[in-house]
mmCIF file of C-alpha atoms and ligand atoms in Angstrom:
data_model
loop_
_atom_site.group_PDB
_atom_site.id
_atom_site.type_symbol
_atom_site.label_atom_id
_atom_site.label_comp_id
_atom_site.label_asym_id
_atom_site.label_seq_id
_atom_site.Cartn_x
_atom_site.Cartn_y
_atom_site.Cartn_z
ATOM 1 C CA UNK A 593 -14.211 -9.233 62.336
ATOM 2 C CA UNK A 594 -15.838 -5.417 62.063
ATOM 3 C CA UNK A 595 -13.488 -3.054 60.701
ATOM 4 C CA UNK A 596 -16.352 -0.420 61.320
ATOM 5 C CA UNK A 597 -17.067 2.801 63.381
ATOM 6 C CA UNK A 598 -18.126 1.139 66.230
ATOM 7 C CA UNK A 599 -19.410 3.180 69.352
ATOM 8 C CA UNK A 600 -19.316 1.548 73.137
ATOM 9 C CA UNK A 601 -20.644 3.653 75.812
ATOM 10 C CA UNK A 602 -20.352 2.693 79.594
ATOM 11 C CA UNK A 603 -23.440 3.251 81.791
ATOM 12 C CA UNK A 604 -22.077 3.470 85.215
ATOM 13 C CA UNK A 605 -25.764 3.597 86.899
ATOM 14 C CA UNK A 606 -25.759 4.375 90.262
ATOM 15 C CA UNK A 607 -22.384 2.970 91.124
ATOM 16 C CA UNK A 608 -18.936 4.758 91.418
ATOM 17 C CA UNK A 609 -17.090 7.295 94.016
ATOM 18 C CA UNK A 610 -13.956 9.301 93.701
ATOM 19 C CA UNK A 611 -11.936 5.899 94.324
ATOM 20 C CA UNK A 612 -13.186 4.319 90.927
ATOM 21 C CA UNK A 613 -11.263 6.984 88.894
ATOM 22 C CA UNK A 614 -8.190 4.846 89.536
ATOM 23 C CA UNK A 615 -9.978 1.868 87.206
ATOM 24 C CA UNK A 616 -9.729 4.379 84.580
ATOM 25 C CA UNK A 617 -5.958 4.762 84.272
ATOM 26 C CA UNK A 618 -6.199 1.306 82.028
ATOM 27 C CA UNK A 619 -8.715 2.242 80.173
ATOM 28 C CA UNK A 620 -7.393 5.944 79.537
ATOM 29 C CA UNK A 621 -3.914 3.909 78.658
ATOM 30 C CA UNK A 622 -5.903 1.341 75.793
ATOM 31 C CA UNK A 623 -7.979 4.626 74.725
ATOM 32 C CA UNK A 624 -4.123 5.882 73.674
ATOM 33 C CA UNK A 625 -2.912 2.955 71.991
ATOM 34 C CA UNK A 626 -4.413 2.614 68.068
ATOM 35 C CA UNK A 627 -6.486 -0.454 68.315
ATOM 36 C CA UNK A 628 -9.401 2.173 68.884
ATOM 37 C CA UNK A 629 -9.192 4.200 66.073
ATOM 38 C CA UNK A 630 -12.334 2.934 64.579
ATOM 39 C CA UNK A 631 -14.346 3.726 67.964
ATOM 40 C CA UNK A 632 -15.516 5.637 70.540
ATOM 41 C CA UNK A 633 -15.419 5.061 74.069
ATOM 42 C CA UNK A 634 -18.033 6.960 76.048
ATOM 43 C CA UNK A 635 -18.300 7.263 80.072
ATOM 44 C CA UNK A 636 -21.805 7.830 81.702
ATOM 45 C CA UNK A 637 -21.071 8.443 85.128
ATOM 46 C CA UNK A 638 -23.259 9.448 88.006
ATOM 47 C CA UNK A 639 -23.647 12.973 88.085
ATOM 48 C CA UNK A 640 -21.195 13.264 91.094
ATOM 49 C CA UNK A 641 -18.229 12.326 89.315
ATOM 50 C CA UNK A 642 -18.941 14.221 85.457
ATOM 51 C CA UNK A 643 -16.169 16.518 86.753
ATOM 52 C CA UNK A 644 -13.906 14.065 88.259
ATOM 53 C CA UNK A 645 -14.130 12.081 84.628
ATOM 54 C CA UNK A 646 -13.717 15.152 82.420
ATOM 55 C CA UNK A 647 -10.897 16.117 84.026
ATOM 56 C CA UNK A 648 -8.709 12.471 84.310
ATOM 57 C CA UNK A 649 -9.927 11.476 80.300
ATOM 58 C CA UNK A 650 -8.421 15.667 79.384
ATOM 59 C CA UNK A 651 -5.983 14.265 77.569
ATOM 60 C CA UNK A 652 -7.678 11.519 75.622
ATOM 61 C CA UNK A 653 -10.609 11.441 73.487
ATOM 62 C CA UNK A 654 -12.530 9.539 75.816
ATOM 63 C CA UNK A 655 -16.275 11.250 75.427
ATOM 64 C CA UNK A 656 -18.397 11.801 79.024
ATOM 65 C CA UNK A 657 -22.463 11.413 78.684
ATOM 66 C CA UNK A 658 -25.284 11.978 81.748
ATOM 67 C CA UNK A 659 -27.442 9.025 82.586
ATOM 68 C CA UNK A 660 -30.902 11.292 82.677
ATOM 69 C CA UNK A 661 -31.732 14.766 82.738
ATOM 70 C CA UNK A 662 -34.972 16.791 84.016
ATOM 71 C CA UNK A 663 -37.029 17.839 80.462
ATOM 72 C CA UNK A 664 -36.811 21.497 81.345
ATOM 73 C CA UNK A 665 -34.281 23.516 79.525
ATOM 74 C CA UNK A 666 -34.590 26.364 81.865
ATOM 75 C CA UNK A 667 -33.223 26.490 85.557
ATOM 76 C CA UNK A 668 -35.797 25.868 87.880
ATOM 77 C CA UNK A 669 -36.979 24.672 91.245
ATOM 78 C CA UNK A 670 -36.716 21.212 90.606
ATOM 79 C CA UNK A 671 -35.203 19.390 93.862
ATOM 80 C CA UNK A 672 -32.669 16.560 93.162
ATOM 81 C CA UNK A 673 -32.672 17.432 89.127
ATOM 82 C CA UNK A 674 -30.179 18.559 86.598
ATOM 83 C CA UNK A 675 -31.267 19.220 83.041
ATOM 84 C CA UNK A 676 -29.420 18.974 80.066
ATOM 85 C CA UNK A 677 -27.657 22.315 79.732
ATOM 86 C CA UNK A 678 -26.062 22.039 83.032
ATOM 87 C CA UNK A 679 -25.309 18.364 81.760
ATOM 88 C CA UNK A 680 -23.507 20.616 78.924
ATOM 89 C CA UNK A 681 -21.712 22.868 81.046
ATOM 90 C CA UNK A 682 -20.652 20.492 82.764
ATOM 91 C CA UNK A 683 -18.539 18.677 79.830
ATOM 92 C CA UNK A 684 -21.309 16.105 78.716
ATOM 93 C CA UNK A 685 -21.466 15.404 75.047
ATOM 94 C CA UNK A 686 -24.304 13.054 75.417
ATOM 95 C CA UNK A 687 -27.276 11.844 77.505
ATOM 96 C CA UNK A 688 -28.930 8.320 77.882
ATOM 97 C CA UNK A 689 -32.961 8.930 77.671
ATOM 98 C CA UNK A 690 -35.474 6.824 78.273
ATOM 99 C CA UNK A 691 -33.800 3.761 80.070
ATOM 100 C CA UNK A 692 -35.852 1.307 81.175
ATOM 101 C CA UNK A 693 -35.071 1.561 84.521
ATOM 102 C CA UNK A 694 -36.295 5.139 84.652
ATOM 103 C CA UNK A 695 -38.874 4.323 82.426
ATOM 104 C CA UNK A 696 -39.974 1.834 84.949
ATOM 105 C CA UNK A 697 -39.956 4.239 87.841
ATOM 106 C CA UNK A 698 -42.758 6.432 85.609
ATOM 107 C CA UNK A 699 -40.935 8.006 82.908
ATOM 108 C CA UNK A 700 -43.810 8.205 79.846
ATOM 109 C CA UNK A 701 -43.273 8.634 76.220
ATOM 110 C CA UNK A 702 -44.335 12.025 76.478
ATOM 111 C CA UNK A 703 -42.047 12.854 78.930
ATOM 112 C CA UNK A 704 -39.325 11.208 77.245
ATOM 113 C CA UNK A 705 -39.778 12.938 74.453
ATOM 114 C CA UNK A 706 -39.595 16.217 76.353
ATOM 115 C CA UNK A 707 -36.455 14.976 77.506
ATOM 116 C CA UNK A 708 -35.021 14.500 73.632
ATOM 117 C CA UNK A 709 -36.178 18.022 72.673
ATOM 118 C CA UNK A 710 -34.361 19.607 75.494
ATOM 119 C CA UNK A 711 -31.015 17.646 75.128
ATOM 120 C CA UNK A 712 -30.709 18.359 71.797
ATOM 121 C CA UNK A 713 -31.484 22.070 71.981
ATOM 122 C CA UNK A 714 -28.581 21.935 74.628
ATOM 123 C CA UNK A 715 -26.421 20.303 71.729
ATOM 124 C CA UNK A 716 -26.116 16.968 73.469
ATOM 125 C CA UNK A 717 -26.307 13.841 71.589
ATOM 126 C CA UNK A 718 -28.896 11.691 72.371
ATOM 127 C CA UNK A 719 -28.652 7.672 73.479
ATOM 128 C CA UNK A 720 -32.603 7.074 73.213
ATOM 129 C CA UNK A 721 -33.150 3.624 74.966
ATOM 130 C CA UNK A 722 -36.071 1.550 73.713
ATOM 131 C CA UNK A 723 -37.069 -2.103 74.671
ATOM 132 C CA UNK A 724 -39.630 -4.618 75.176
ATOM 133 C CA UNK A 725 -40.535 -6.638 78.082
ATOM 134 C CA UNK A 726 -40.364 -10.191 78.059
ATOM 135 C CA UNK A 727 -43.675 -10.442 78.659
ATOM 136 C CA UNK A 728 -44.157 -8.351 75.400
ATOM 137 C CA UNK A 729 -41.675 -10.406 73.801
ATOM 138 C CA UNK A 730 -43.508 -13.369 74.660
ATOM 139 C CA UNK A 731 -46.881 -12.100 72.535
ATOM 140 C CA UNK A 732 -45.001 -11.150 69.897
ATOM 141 C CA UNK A 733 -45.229 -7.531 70.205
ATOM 142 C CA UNK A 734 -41.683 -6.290 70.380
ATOM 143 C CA UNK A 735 -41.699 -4.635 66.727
ATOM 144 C CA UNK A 736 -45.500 -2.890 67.975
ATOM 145 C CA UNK A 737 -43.497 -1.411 70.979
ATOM 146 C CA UNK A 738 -40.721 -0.518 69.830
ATOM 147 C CA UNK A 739 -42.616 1.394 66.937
ATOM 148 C CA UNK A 740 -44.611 3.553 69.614
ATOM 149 C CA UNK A 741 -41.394 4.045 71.295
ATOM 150 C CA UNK A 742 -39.383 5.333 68.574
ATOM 151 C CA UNK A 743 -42.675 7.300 66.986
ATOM 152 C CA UNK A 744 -43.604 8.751 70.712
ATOM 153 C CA UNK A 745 -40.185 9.722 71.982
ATOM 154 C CA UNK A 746 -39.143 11.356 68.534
ATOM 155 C CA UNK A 747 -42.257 13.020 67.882
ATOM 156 C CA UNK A 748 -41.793 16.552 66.119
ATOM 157 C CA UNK A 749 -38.613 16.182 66.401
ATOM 158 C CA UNK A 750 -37.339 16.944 62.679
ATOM 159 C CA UNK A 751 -33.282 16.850 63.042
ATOM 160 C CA UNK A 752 -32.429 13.334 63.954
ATOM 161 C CA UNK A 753 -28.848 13.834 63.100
ATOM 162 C CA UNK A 754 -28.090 13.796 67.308
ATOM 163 C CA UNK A 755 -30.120 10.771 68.250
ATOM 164 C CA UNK A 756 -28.428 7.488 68.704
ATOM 165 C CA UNK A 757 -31.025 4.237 69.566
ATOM 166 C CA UNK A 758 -30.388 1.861 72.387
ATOM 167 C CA UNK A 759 -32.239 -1.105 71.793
ATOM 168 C CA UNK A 760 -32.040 -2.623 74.974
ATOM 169 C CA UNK A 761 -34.688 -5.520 75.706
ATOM 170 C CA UNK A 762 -35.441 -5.469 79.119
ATOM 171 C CA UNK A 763 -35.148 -8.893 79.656
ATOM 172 C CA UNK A 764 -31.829 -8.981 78.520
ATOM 173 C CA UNK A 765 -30.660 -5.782 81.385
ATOM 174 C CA UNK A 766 -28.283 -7.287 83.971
ATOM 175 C CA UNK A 767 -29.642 -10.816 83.722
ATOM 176 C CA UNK A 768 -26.554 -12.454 81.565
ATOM 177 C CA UNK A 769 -29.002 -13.451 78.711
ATOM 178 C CA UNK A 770 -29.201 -11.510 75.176
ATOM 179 C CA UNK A 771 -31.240 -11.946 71.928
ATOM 180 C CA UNK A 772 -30.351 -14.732 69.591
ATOM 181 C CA UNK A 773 -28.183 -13.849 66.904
ATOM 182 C CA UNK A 774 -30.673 -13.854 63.912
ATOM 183 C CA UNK A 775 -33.450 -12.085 66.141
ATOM 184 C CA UNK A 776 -31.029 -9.255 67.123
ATOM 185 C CA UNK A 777 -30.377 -8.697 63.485
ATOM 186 C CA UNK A 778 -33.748 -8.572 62.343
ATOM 187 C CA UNK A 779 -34.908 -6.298 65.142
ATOM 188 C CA UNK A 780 -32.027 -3.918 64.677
ATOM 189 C CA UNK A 781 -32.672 -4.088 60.621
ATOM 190 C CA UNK A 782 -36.181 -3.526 61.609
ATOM 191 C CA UNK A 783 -35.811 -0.076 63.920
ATOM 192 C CA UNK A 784 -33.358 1.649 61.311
ATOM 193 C CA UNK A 785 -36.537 0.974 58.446
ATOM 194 C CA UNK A 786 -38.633 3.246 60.840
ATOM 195 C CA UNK A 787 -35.823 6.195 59.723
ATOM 196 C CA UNK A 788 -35.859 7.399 55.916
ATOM 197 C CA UNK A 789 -33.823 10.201 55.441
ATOM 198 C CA UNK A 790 -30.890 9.599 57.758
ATOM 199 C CA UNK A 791 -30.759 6.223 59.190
ATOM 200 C CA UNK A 792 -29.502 6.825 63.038
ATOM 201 C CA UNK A 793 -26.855 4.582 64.678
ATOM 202 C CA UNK A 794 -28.286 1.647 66.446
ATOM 203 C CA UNK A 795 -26.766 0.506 69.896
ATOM 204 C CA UNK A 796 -27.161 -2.867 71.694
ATOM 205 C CA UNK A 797 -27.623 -3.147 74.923
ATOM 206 C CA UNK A 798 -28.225 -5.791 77.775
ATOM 207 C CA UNK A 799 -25.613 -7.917 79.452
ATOM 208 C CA UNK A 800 -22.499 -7.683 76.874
ATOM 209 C CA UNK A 801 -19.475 -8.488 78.445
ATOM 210 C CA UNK A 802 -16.268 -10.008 76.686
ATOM 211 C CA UNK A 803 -17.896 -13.536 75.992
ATOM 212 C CA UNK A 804 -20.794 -12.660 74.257
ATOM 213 C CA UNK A 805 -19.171 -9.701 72.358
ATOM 214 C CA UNK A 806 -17.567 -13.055 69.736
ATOM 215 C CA UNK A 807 -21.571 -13.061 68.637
ATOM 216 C CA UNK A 808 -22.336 -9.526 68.913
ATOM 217 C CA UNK A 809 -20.037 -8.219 66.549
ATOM 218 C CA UNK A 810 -21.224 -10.308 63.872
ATOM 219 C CA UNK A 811 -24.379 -8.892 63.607
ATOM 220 C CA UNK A 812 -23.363 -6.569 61.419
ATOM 221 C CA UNK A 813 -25.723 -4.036 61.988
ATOM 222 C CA UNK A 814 -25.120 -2.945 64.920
ATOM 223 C CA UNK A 815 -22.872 0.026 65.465
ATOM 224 C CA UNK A 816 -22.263 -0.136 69.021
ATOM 225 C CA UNK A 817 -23.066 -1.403 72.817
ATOM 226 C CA UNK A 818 -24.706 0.597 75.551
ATOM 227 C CA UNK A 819 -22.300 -1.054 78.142
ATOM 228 C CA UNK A 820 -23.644 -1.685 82.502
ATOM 229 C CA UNK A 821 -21.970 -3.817 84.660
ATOM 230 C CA UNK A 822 -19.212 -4.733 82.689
ATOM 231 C CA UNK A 823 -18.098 -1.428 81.649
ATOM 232 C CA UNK A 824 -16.882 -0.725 85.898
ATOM 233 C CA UNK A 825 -14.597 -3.360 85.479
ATOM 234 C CA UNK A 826 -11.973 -1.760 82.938
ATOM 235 C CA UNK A 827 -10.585 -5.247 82.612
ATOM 236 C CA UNK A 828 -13.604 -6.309 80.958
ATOM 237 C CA UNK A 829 -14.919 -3.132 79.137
ATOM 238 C CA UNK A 830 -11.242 -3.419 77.166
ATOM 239 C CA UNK A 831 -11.870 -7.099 76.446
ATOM 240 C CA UNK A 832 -15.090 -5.880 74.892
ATOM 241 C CA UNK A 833 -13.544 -3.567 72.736
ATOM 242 C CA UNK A 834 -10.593 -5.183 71.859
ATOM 243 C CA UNK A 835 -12.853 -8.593 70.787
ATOM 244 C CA UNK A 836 -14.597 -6.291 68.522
ATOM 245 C CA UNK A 837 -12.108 -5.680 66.614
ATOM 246 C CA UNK A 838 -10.142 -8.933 66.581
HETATM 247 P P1 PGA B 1324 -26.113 -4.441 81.582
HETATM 248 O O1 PGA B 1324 -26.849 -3.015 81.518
HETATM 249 O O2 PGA B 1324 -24.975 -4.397 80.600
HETATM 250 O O3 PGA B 1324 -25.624 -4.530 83.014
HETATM 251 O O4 PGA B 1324 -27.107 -5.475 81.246
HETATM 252 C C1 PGA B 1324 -27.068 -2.367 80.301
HETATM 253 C C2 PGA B 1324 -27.870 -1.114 80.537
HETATM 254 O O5 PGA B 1324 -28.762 -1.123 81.392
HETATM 255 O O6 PGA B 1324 -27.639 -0.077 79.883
#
């Protein structure tokens, strides 16, 4: 059983329209009750429904994040973006960079770590996603990748106080299959060593739904999940929660 801050963020992806808000009611309804008091719940939508979010969760503490945003802090002519300060205005606390399914679509290091700098100037916090392949896995080189990750996407960037990690294998994204227990813990143990002054929260991600959440929460660790497909059905993202705690 944790009995720790624990933080579990939904990423929504590209699904959701003004008819999922009524999923939320349960969840808004659990978010009231005290079992959460030792966590955060955190809603990525798609951009289209920030607005409808913020205003059903006004009157719980249920935080709203962006899934992406374009690395320029400035307004510009950038067709089919948003960057992070209209992610701000908006009512976003926080911002998911760096997933591998953007990072897959041609999203760099360099550009990622564009991405950082601008979010946190626009005082969001960060969810920096990092990952190996399985491929990568396979040779042994998940601690080598994540290390460029993490050095690449946080380079020059001094205040780390914002940033919370993702590690999210890729392998593990939407296929129903996540690390071994002892591997998780050593790779989690291993990304908060990269960090010496202030140690940054470390989030799991990759298939966690309410059966595999009995093994994840022993892995003491870890401070949180970076939630997909289970987190639209409320059902299921409460399950997750709740487990962690019982
Ligand atoms: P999943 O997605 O829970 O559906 O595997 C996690 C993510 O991509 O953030």
């Amino acid at each position: 059983m944790t009995n720790k801050y624990m933080y579990f963020i939904a990423n929504w992806k590209m699904y959701g329209d003004i008819k999922s808000l009524n999923t939320l009611n349960k969840v808004i309804k659990f978010s009231k009750s005290n079992k959460i008091n030792k966590g955060r719940l955190i809603y990525c939508p798609p951009y289209t429904l920030i607005n409808s979010f913020l205003e059903k969760f006004k009157n719980c503490q249920i935080d709203i994040g962006g899934q992406n945003c374009h690395e320029s802090e400035n307004y510009g002519p950038y067709t089919g973006f948003i960057n992070s300060r209209m992610l701000k205005k908006a009512g976003a606390n926080y911002v998911i960079i760096g997933h591998s399914e953007n990072r897959e679509k041609g999203e760099d290091d360099k550009l990622i770590n564009l991405k950082i700098k601008s979010a946190l100037k626009a005082k969001l916090k960060v969810i920096f996603c990092i990952g190996e392949t399985l491929n990568e896995k396979r040779k042994n080189k998940t601690q080598s990748i994540l290390s460029k990750q993490i050095k690449a996407g946080l380079n020059q960037i001094k205040n780390k106080s914002h940033i919370f990690i993702a590690y999210e294998p890729i392998w593990a994204i939407g296929t129903g299959i996540i690390p071994k227990s002892e591997e998780l813990l050593s790779t989690i143990s291993f990304i908060k060593s990269k960090f010496k002054d202030r140690i940054p929260k470390v989030l799991y991600g990759g298939s966690v739904n309410p059966k595999n959440i009995k093994d994840l929460k022993e892995i003491n660790n870890i401070d949180g999940f970076l939630i997909g497909g289970a987190s639209q059905n409320p059902n299921k993202f409460i399950d997750i929660v709740k487990k962690t705690y019982s």
